[in-house]
Coordinates of C-alpha atoms and ligand atoms in Angstrom, one line a residue:
M1 CA -5.4 14.2 79.0
I2 CA -6.5 12.3 75.9
V3 CA -10.1 12.6 77.1
P4 CA -10.5 15.6 79.4
C5 CA -13.6 14.3 81.2
L6 CA -11.9 11.2 82.7
G7 CA -10.8 10.6 86.2
I8 CA -10.2 7.8 88.7
N9 CA -12.3 7.5 91.9
D10 CA -11.6 6.1 95.3
N11 CA -12.5 2.6 94.2
G12 CA -9.9 2.7 91.5
H13 CA -12.6 2.9 88.9
L14 CA -12.4 5.1 85.8
T15 CA -14.9 7.9 85.9
I16 CA -16.4 9.5 82.8
A17 CA -17.7 13.1 83.3
G18 CA -17.8 12.4 87.0
R19 CA -19.7 9.1 86.7
D20 CA -18.2 5.7 87.7
A21 CA -17.6 3.8 84.4
L22 CA -18.8 0.5 86.0
A23 CA -22.1 2.1 87.0
L24 CA -22.5 3.4 83.5
A25 CA -21.8 0.0 82.0
E26 CA -24.2 -1.6 84.4
K27 CA -27.0 0.9 83.6
Y28 CA -26.6 1.1 79.9
G29 CA -25.0 -2.2 79.0
T30 CA -22.0 -2.8 76.8
P31 CA -20.8 -2.0 74.3
A32 CA -21.9 1.6 74.5
Y33 CA -20.6 5.0 73.4
F34 CA -20.5 7.6 76.1
I35 CA -20.1 11.2 75.0
D36 CA -19.4 14.2 77.2
E37 CA -21.5 17.1 76.1
E38 CA -19.3 19.7 77.8
T39 CA -16.2 18.6 75.8
I40 CA -18.0 19.0 72.6
R41 CA -19.2 22.5 73.6
A42 CA -15.7 23.5 74.7
N43 CA -14.3 22.3 71.3
C44 CA -16.9 24.3 69.4
R45 CA -16.1 27.4 71.5
A46 CA -12.4 27.1 70.8
Y47 CA -13.0 27.2 67.0
K48 CA -15.6 30.0 67.3
A49 CA -13.4 32.1 69.5
A50 CA -10.4 31.8 67.3
L51 CA -12.3 32.6 64.1
S52 CA -13.9 35.6 65.7
K53 CA -10.5 36.8 66.8
Y54 CA -8.5 36.2 63.6
A55 CA -10.9 36.2 60.7
P56 CA -13.4 38.7 59.2
E57 CA -16.9 39.0 60.7
G58 CA -19.2 36.2 59.6
S59 CA -16.5 33.6 59.6
I60 CA -17.8 30.4 61.3
P61 CA -16.8 26.8 61.9
L62 CA -19.0 24.2 60.2
Y63 CA -19.2 21.0 62.1
A64 CA -18.5 18.0 59.8
G65 CA -21.3 15.7 60.8
K66 CA -19.6 12.7 59.2
A67 CA -17.5 12.4 62.3
L68 CA -20.6 11.7 64.5
C69 CA -24.0 12.1 63.1
C70 CA -27.1 12.0 65.2
A71 CA -29.9 14.5 66.0
A72 CA -28.6 15.4 69.5
I73 CA -25.3 16.5 68.1
Y74 CA -26.9 18.8 65.6
R75 CA -29.0 20.3 68.4
I76 CA -25.8 21.0 70.4
I77 CA -24.0 22.4 67.3
A78 CA -27.0 24.6 66.6
E79 CA -27.0 25.9 70.2
E80 CA -23.3 26.6 69.9
G81 CA -23.9 28.7 66.8
L82 CA -21.9 26.6 64.4
G83 CA -22.9 25.7 60.8
A84 CA -22.8 22.2 59.5
D85 CA -21.1 20.3 56.7
V86 CA -23.6 17.6 55.6
V87 CA -22.6 15.0 53.1
S88 CA -25.7 13.0 52.3
A89 CA -29.5 13.2 52.3
G90 CA -29.4 11.0 55.4
E91 CA -27.3 13.6 57.2
I92 CA -29.6 16.3 56.0
A93 CA -32.6 14.4 57.3
T94 CA -30.9 14.0 60.7
A95 CA -30.2 17.8 60.9
V96 CA -33.8 18.5 59.9
L97 CA -35.0 16.2 62.6
A98 CA -32.9 18.1 65.1
G99 CA -34.4 21.5 64.0
F100 CA -31.0 22.6 62.7
P101 CA -31.2 26.0 60.9
M102 CA -30.6 24.6 57.4
E103 CA -29.5 27.9 56.0
R104 CA -26.3 27.2 58.0
A105 CA -25.8 23.8 56.2
Y106 CA -23.3 23.2 53.5
F107 CA -23.9 20.2 51.3
H108 CA -20.8 18.2 50.3
G109 CA -20.3 15.1 48.3
N110 CA -18.6 14.0 45.1
A111 CA -21.6 12.0 43.8
K112 CA -24.8 13.8 44.5
T113 CA -27.8 12.3 42.7
D114 CA -30.6 14.4 41.2
S115 CA -32.8 13.2 44.0
D116 CA -30.2 14.2 46.6
I117 CA -30.1 17.7 45.0
R118 CA -33.9 18.0 45.0
Y119 CA -34.1 16.8 48.5
A120 CA -31.4 19.2 49.8
I121 CA -33.0 22.2 48.0
S122 CA -36.4 21.4 49.4
A123 CA -35.0 20.9 52.9
G124 CA -33.7 24.5 52.7
V125 CA -29.9 23.6 52.6
G126 CA -28.2 27.0 52.4
T127 CA -25.2 26.3 50.3
F128 CA -24.0 23.5 48.1
V129 CA -20.3 22.7 47.9
V130 CA -20.2 21.6 44.2
D131 CA -17.6 19.0 43.5
N132 CA -17.5 18.7 39.7
F133 CA -18.8 20.0 36.4
D134 CA -21.6 17.4 36.1
E135 CA -22.9 18.3 39.5
L136 CA -22.8 22.0 38.6
S137 CA -24.9 21.5 35.5
A138 CA -27.4 19.2 37.3
L139 CA -27.7 21.7 40.2
D140 CA -28.2 24.6 37.8
R141 CA -31.0 22.6 36.0
I142 CA -32.8 21.5 39.1
A143 CA -32.5 24.8 40.9
G144 CA -33.9 26.4 37.8
E145 CA -36.8 24.0 37.8
L146 CA -37.5 24.7 41.5
G147 CA -37.3 28.4 40.9
V148 CA -34.3 29.0 43.2
R149 CA -30.9 30.6 42.8
Q150 CA -28.7 28.3 44.7
R151 CA -25.7 29.5 46.8
V152 CA -22.6 27.6 45.9
L153 CA -19.0 27.1 46.9
L154 CA -16.8 25.2 44.4
R155 CA -14.6 22.4 45.7
I156 CA -11.1 23.1 44.4
T157 CA -8.1 20.7 44.7
P158 CA -5.0 22.6 45.8
G159 CA -2.7 19.7 45.0
I160 CA -0.8 19.1 48.3
D161 CA 0.2 16.1 50.3
P162 CA -0.5 16.6 54.0
H163 CA 1.4 13.5 55.2
T164 CA -1.4 11.6 56.8
H165 CA -2.9 8.2 56.2
R166 CA -3.2 7.5 52.4
K167 CA -6.9 6.7 52.8
I168 CA -7.7 10.1 54.3
I169 CA -5.8 12.4 52.0
T170 CA -8.2 14.4 49.8
G171 CA -6.4 17.4 48.4
S172 CA -4.0 15.8 46.0
V173 CA -4.4 16.5 42.2
D174 CA -5.4 12.9 41.5
S175 CA -8.0 12.9 44.3
K176 CA -11.6 11.8 43.6
F177 CA -12.7 15.1 45.1
G178 CA -12.9 18.5 43.6
V179 CA -11.4 20.1 40.5
A180 CA -7.7 20.7 40.3
I181 CA -5.9 24.1 39.9
E182 CA -2.8 22.5 38.4
T183 CA -4.5 21.1 35.4
G184 CA -6.2 24.4 34.6
Q185 CA -9.6 22.9 35.1
A186 CA -10.4 24.8 38.3
I187 CA -10.4 28.2 36.5
N188 CA -12.9 26.8 34.0
F189 CA -15.0 25.5 36.8
V190 CA -15.3 29.1 38.2
R191 CA -16.1 30.4 34.7
E192 CA -18.9 27.9 34.2
A193 CA -20.3 28.6 37.7
L194 CA -20.4 32.3 37.0
E195 CA -22.2 31.7 33.7
K196 CA -25.0 29.5 35.2
K197 CA -28.3 31.3 35.7
S198 CA -29.5 29.5 38.8
I199 CA -26.2 29.4 40.6
E200 CA -24.9 32.1 42.9
L201 CA -21.2 31.6 43.3
C202 CA -20.2 32.6 46.8
G203 CA -16.8 31.2 47.3
L204 CA -14.2 28.4 47.2
H205 CA -13.6 25.3 49.2
C206 CA -10.8 22.9 49.8
H207 CA -10.1 20.1 52.2
I208 CA -6.7 18.5 52.2
G209 CA -7.2 15.5 54.5
S210 CA -7.8 14.4 58.0
Q211 CA -5.8 13.8 61.3
I212 CA -3.1 16.3 60.3
F213 CA -0.9 17.5 63.1
E214 CA 1.3 20.2 61.6
P215 CA -0.1 23.7 60.7
D216 CA 2.1 23.9 57.5
P217 CA -0.2 21.9 55.1
F218 CA -3.1 24.1 56.1
I219 CA -1.0 27.3 55.6
E220 CA 0.2 26.0 52.2
A221 CA -3.4 25.1 51.1
A222 CA -4.6 28.6 52.2
S223 CA -1.9 30.3 50.2
I224 CA -2.6 28.2 47.1
M225 CA -6.3 29.0 47.4
V226 CA -5.7 32.7 47.8
E227 CA -3.4 32.7 44.8
F228 CA -6.2 31.0 42.9
A229 CA -8.7 33.6 44.1
K230 CA -6.3 36.2 42.7
S231 CA -6.4 34.5 39.3
C232 CA -10.2 34.5 39.5
K233 CA -10.3 38.2 40.1
K234 CA -7.9 38.8 37.3
E235 CA -9.8 36.6 34.8
F236 CA -13.5 37.4 35.8
G237 CA -13.4 40.3 38.2
W238 CA -14.9 37.9 40.7
E239 CA -13.7 37.5 44.3
P240 CA -14.8 34.9 46.8
E241 CA -17.0 36.1 49.7
I242 CA -16.1 32.8 51.5
L243 CA -13.0 30.8 51.6
N244 CA -13.7 27.4 53.2
L245 CA -10.5 25.6 54.2
G246 CA -12.1 22.3 55.3
G247 CA -11.4 20.2 58.3
G248 CA -8.5 18.0 59.3
F249 CA -6.9 19.1 62.5
G250 CA -5.5 16.1 64.2
V251 CA -6.5 14.6 67.5
R252 CA -4.5 12.9 70.2
Y253 CA -5.5 9.2 70.4
I254 CA -2.4 8.2 72.3
E255 CA 0.1 10.0 74.6
D256 CA 2.7 10.1 71.8
H257 CA 0.5 12.2 69.5
P258 CA 1.3 15.9 69.7
H259 CA -1.1 18.5 71.1
I260 CA -2.8 20.7 68.5
N261 CA -3.3 24.3 69.5
I262 CA -6.5 25.3 67.7
D263 CA -6.1 29.0 68.4
E264 CA -2.5 29.0 67.2
N265 CA -3.3 27.1 64.0
I266 CA -6.2 29.3 63.1
K267 CA -4.2 32.4 63.8
K268 CA -1.5 31.3 61.4
V269 CA -3.9 30.2 58.7
C270 CA -6.0 33.4 58.9
G271 CA -2.8 35.5 59.0
T272 CA -1.6 33.9 55.8
V273 CA -4.9 34.5 54.1
A274 CA -5.0 38.2 55.2
S275 CA -1.5 39.0 54.2
I276 CA -1.7 37.5 50.7
C277 CA -5.0 39.1 50.1
E278 CA -3.7 42.5 51.2
E279 CA -0.6 42.2 48.9
A280 CA -2.9 41.2 46.0
G281 CA -5.5 43.8 46.6
L282 CA -8.2 41.2 47.3
R283 CA -10.8 41.7 50.0
V284 CA -10.2 39.3 52.9
P285 CA -12.9 36.6 52.5
K286 CA -14.8 35.1 55.4
I287 CA -13.0 32.0 56.5
F288 CA -14.8 28.8 57.2
L289 CA -13.4 25.7 58.7
E290 CA -15.0 22.2 58.8
P291 CA -13.8 20.4 61.9
G292 CA -15.3 17.0 62.6
R293 CA -12.9 14.9 64.5
S294 CA -11.5 17.7 66.6
I295 CA -15.0 18.6 67.8
V296 CA -16.2 15.1 68.9
A297 CA -13.3 12.6 69.1
N298 CA -12.0 13.5 72.6
A299 CA -15.6 13.7 74.0
G300 CA -16.1 9.9 73.5
V301 CA -15.3 6.7 75.4
T302 CA -16.6 3.3 74.5
L303 CA -17.1 0.7 77.2
Y304 CA -16.9 -3.0 76.4
T305 CA -17.1 -6.1 78.6
V306 CA -14.2 -8.5 78.4
C307 CA -15.4 -11.9 77.1
S308 CA -12.1 -13.8 77.2
V309 CA -8.4 -13.5 77.9
K310 CA -6.3 -15.9 75.9
E311 CA -2.7 -16.2 76.6
I312 CA -1.0 -18.1 73.7
T313 CA 2.1 -19.3 75.4
G314 CA 5.3 -18.1 73.7
Y315 CA 3.3 -15.9 71.3
K316 CA 0.8 -13.3 72.4
N317 CA -2.1 -12.4 74.6
Y318 CA -5.6 -11.7 73.3
V319 CA -8.3 -9.8 75.2
A320 CA -11.6 -10.3 73.4
V321 CA -14.5 -7.9 73.9
D322 CA -18.2 -7.8 73.1
G323 CA -17.8 -5.2 70.3
G324 CA -15.0 -4.5 67.8
M325 CA -14.8 -3.5 64.2
T326 CA -18.6 -3.2 64.0
D327 CA -18.6 -0.3 66.4
N328 CA -15.1 1.0 65.7
P329 CA -13.6 -0.1 62.3
R330 CA -10.7 2.4 62.5
Y331 CA -8.0 0.0 63.5
A332 CA -9.1 -2.5 60.9
L333 CA -9.1 0.2 58.2
Y334 CA -6.3 2.5 59.1
S335 CA -4.3 0.8 61.9
S336 CA -5.3 3.8 64.1
P337 CA -3.9 3.6 67.6
Y338 CA -6.1 3.9 70.7
T339 CA -5.5 4.2 74.4
I340 CA -7.2 1.5 76.4
I341 CA -7.9 1.2 80.1
V342 CA -9.4 -1.6 82.2
A343 CA -12.1 0.6 83.8
N344 CA -12.5 -1.4 87.0
R345 CA -8.7 -1.6 87.5
A346 CA -7.8 1.9 86.4
S347 CA -5.3 2.5 89.2
E348 CA -3.4 -0.8 88.7
P349 CA -0.2 -0.9 86.6
A350 CA -0.8 -1.2 82.9
D351 CA 1.8 -3.9 82.3
F352 CA -0.2 -6.6 80.4
E353 CA 0.8 -6.5 76.8
C354 CA -2.0 -7.8 74.5
T355 CA -4.0 -7.5 71.4
V356 CA -7.6 -6.3 71.9
A357 CA -9.9 -8.3 69.6
G358 CA -13.5 -7.8 68.6
R359 CA -16.2 -10.4 68.3
C360 CA -16.5 -10.8 64.5
C361 CA -15.5 -13.8 62.6
E362 CA -12.5 -12.1 61.1
S363 CA -8.9 -12.1 62.3
G364 CA -8.6 -8.4 61.3
D365 CA -11.3 -7.5 63.7
L366 CA -9.0 -5.8 66.2
L367 CA -9.2 -2.6 68.3
A368 CA -5.4 -2.5 69.1
E369 CA -2.3 -4.6 68.9
G370 CA 0.6 -4.8 71.3
V371 CA -1.0 -2.4 73.8
K372 CA -0.2 -2.4 77.5
I373 CA -3.3 -2.5 79.7
Q374 CA -4.1 -3.6 83.3
K375 CA -4.2 -7.4 83.7
C376 CA -7.9 -8.3 83.3
E377 CA -10.4 -11.2 83.2
R378 CA -13.8 -12.1 81.8
G379 CA -16.4 -9.7 83.0
D380 CA -14.1 -6.7 83.4
I381 CA -15.0 -3.5 81.7
L382 CA -12.6 -2.1 79.1
A383 CA -12.6 1.6 78.1
V384 CA -11.4 2.6 74.7
L385 CA -10.7 6.3 74.7
C386 CA -11.2 9.1 72.2
T387 CA -13.9 7.2 70.2
G388 CA -16.3 10.2 69.6
A389 CA -15.3 10.6 66.0
Y390 CA -15.7 8.1 63.1
N391 CA -16.8 5.3 65.4
Y392 CA -20.6 5.3 65.6
S393 CA -20.7 7.1 62.2
M394 CA -18.8 4.2 60.6
A395 CA -20.4 1.4 62.6
S396 CA -21.9 -1.6 60.7
N397 CA -24.1 -4.6 61.3
Y398 CA -21.4 -7.0 60.1
N399 CA -22.2 -10.5 61.5
R400 CA -25.6 -8.9 62.3
V401 CA -24.1 -7.4 65.4
P402 CA -26.5 -4.6 66.7
R403 CA -25.0 -1.1 67.0
P404 CA -24.4 0.2 70.5
P405 CA -26.3 3.2 72.0
I406 CA -24.9 6.7 72.3
V407 CA -25.3 8.0 75.9
M408 CA -24.8 11.7 76.3
L409 CA -23.4 12.8 79.6
A410 CA -24.2 16.4 80.4
Q411 CA -23.7 18.5 83.5
G412 CA -26.2 17.1 86.0
S413 CA -28.1 15.0 83.5
E414 CA -27.6 12.2 81.0
Y415 CA -29.7 10.9 78.2
I416 CA -29.7 8.4 75.4
A417 CA -29.1 10.1 72.1
V418 CA -29.3 6.9 70.0
E419 CA -30.9 3.8 71.3
R420 CA -29.1 0.4 71.3
E421 CA -30.2 -1.6 68.2
S422 CA -32.4 -4.6 69.0
Y423 CA -32.6 -7.9 67.2
D424 CA -35.9 -6.7 65.9
D425 CA -34.1 -3.7 64.4
I426 CA -31.6 -6.1 62.8
V427 CA -34.3 -8.1 61.0
R428 CA -36.8 -5.2 60.5
L429 CA -36.2 -4.8 56.7
D430 CA -35.8 -8.6 56.0
R431 CA -38.5 -10.4 54.0
V432 CA -38.4 -14.2 54.0
R433 CA -39.7 -14.3 50.5
Ligands
LLP501 N1 -14.7 18.6 55.3 C1 -14.6 17.7 54.4 C2 -14.9 18.1 53.0 C3 -14.2 16.3 54.7 O1 -14.2 15.4 53.7 C4 -13.9 16.0 56.0 C5 -13.6 14.6 56.4 C6 -14.0 17.0 57.0 C7 -14.4 18.3 56.6 C8 -13.8 16.7 58.4 O2 -12.4 16.3 58.7 P1 -11.9 16.1 60.2 O3 -11.9 17.5 60.8 O4 -12.9 15.2 60.8 O5 -10.6 15.6 60.0 N2 -13.0 8.0 58.4 C9 -11.7 8.6 58.6 C10 -11.8 10.1 58.3 C11 -12.4 10.5 57.0 C12 -12.5 12.0 56.9 C13 -13.4 12.3 55.7 N3 -13.6 13.7 55.5 C14 -11.2 8.3 59.9 O6 -11.8 7.6 60.7 O7 -10.1 8.7 60.3

């Protein structure tokens, strides 16, 4: 199942976490994101269990909040004992609001401002993942001024191509992220970090990209990073306490996508790290991973109302809905495929080929092209599956469309994690003169 919490009831309606999708649409309006809490918890536990089996004690998954960032998620993540990858002061503020234990937060980003750095230190962020030399100097200076010795991981570019969408590759040498091993700059990055008075260098980080299905690129990255750790030991006598290998495990959006076995992948990656370390006489570092998508994507379903069905004779069919690129820009940006079901006709044959379009004044505002769904009409409810990641977090107010709410479905209870934006919210910051 693409989304494990789905079913079909006796009325032929889609159910989400045991609730009739039509009743949910009626109660909360559309468009709306529905997130199954149990799926998130199960995904967190799969990562935690595998790391505790295959990696040294103290190894933890850090949830990458960029995939879905709101206070309720940080609460759940904290309850599940994960750490967090935060990437902006806004994400930090959200985690703080949720009462997240900030010592378990890792602050990412390739362009942190002085004010971001000050804010993060004062919010008690445990560790910075430093992206570049300029940031390292700025952090050393500001931490010195604030009288702290800041824990740091260095973001290193291993220089590999994980064969995913061009826009979500991050580990190649010419990437805007991190400092490359290949050019010889990474070793100087470590040298500088070790020389800084207000920096405590704890380890190394890399992230090769996102929506990656094969284990090989992760294994390759892990081996390159351990080889690099070996050079660090040789050069400076310094060994990383933490090796953070980033996020990126792929998620099934459509039936054709392969299954990812989280346990199996982690076993292979940890095995590679351990065997190279042993050969090289390095202590095996704690292994951190930063899953975002694979924690929240398959917990989410977005419900829309069909506004029109347009059959362009001899060409194609459009189904237009009351949302689109403003709540899910992923098809517009990356041509990402989605599985779509007409929620009130879920048991009917999916034989109507169409393009599902959003409401924006822009031809590229599409959710899917050439998909087969049940024949539908205005007023029907459309469910787009697997929208828990990078939908709400990338949503916009283009065309001044308000953002949908996030409704959390828990066992025996449901609650609104983020309210629907109102027109007042839309104009709240406007000044007429
Ligand atoms: N760690 C770092 C440093 C990252 O940059 C990312 C994602 C992650 C972890 C989490 O990766 P994940 O496990 O979610 O693949 N907007 C794009 C995805 C961009 C990913 C950015 N970085 C999308 O919608 O596909």
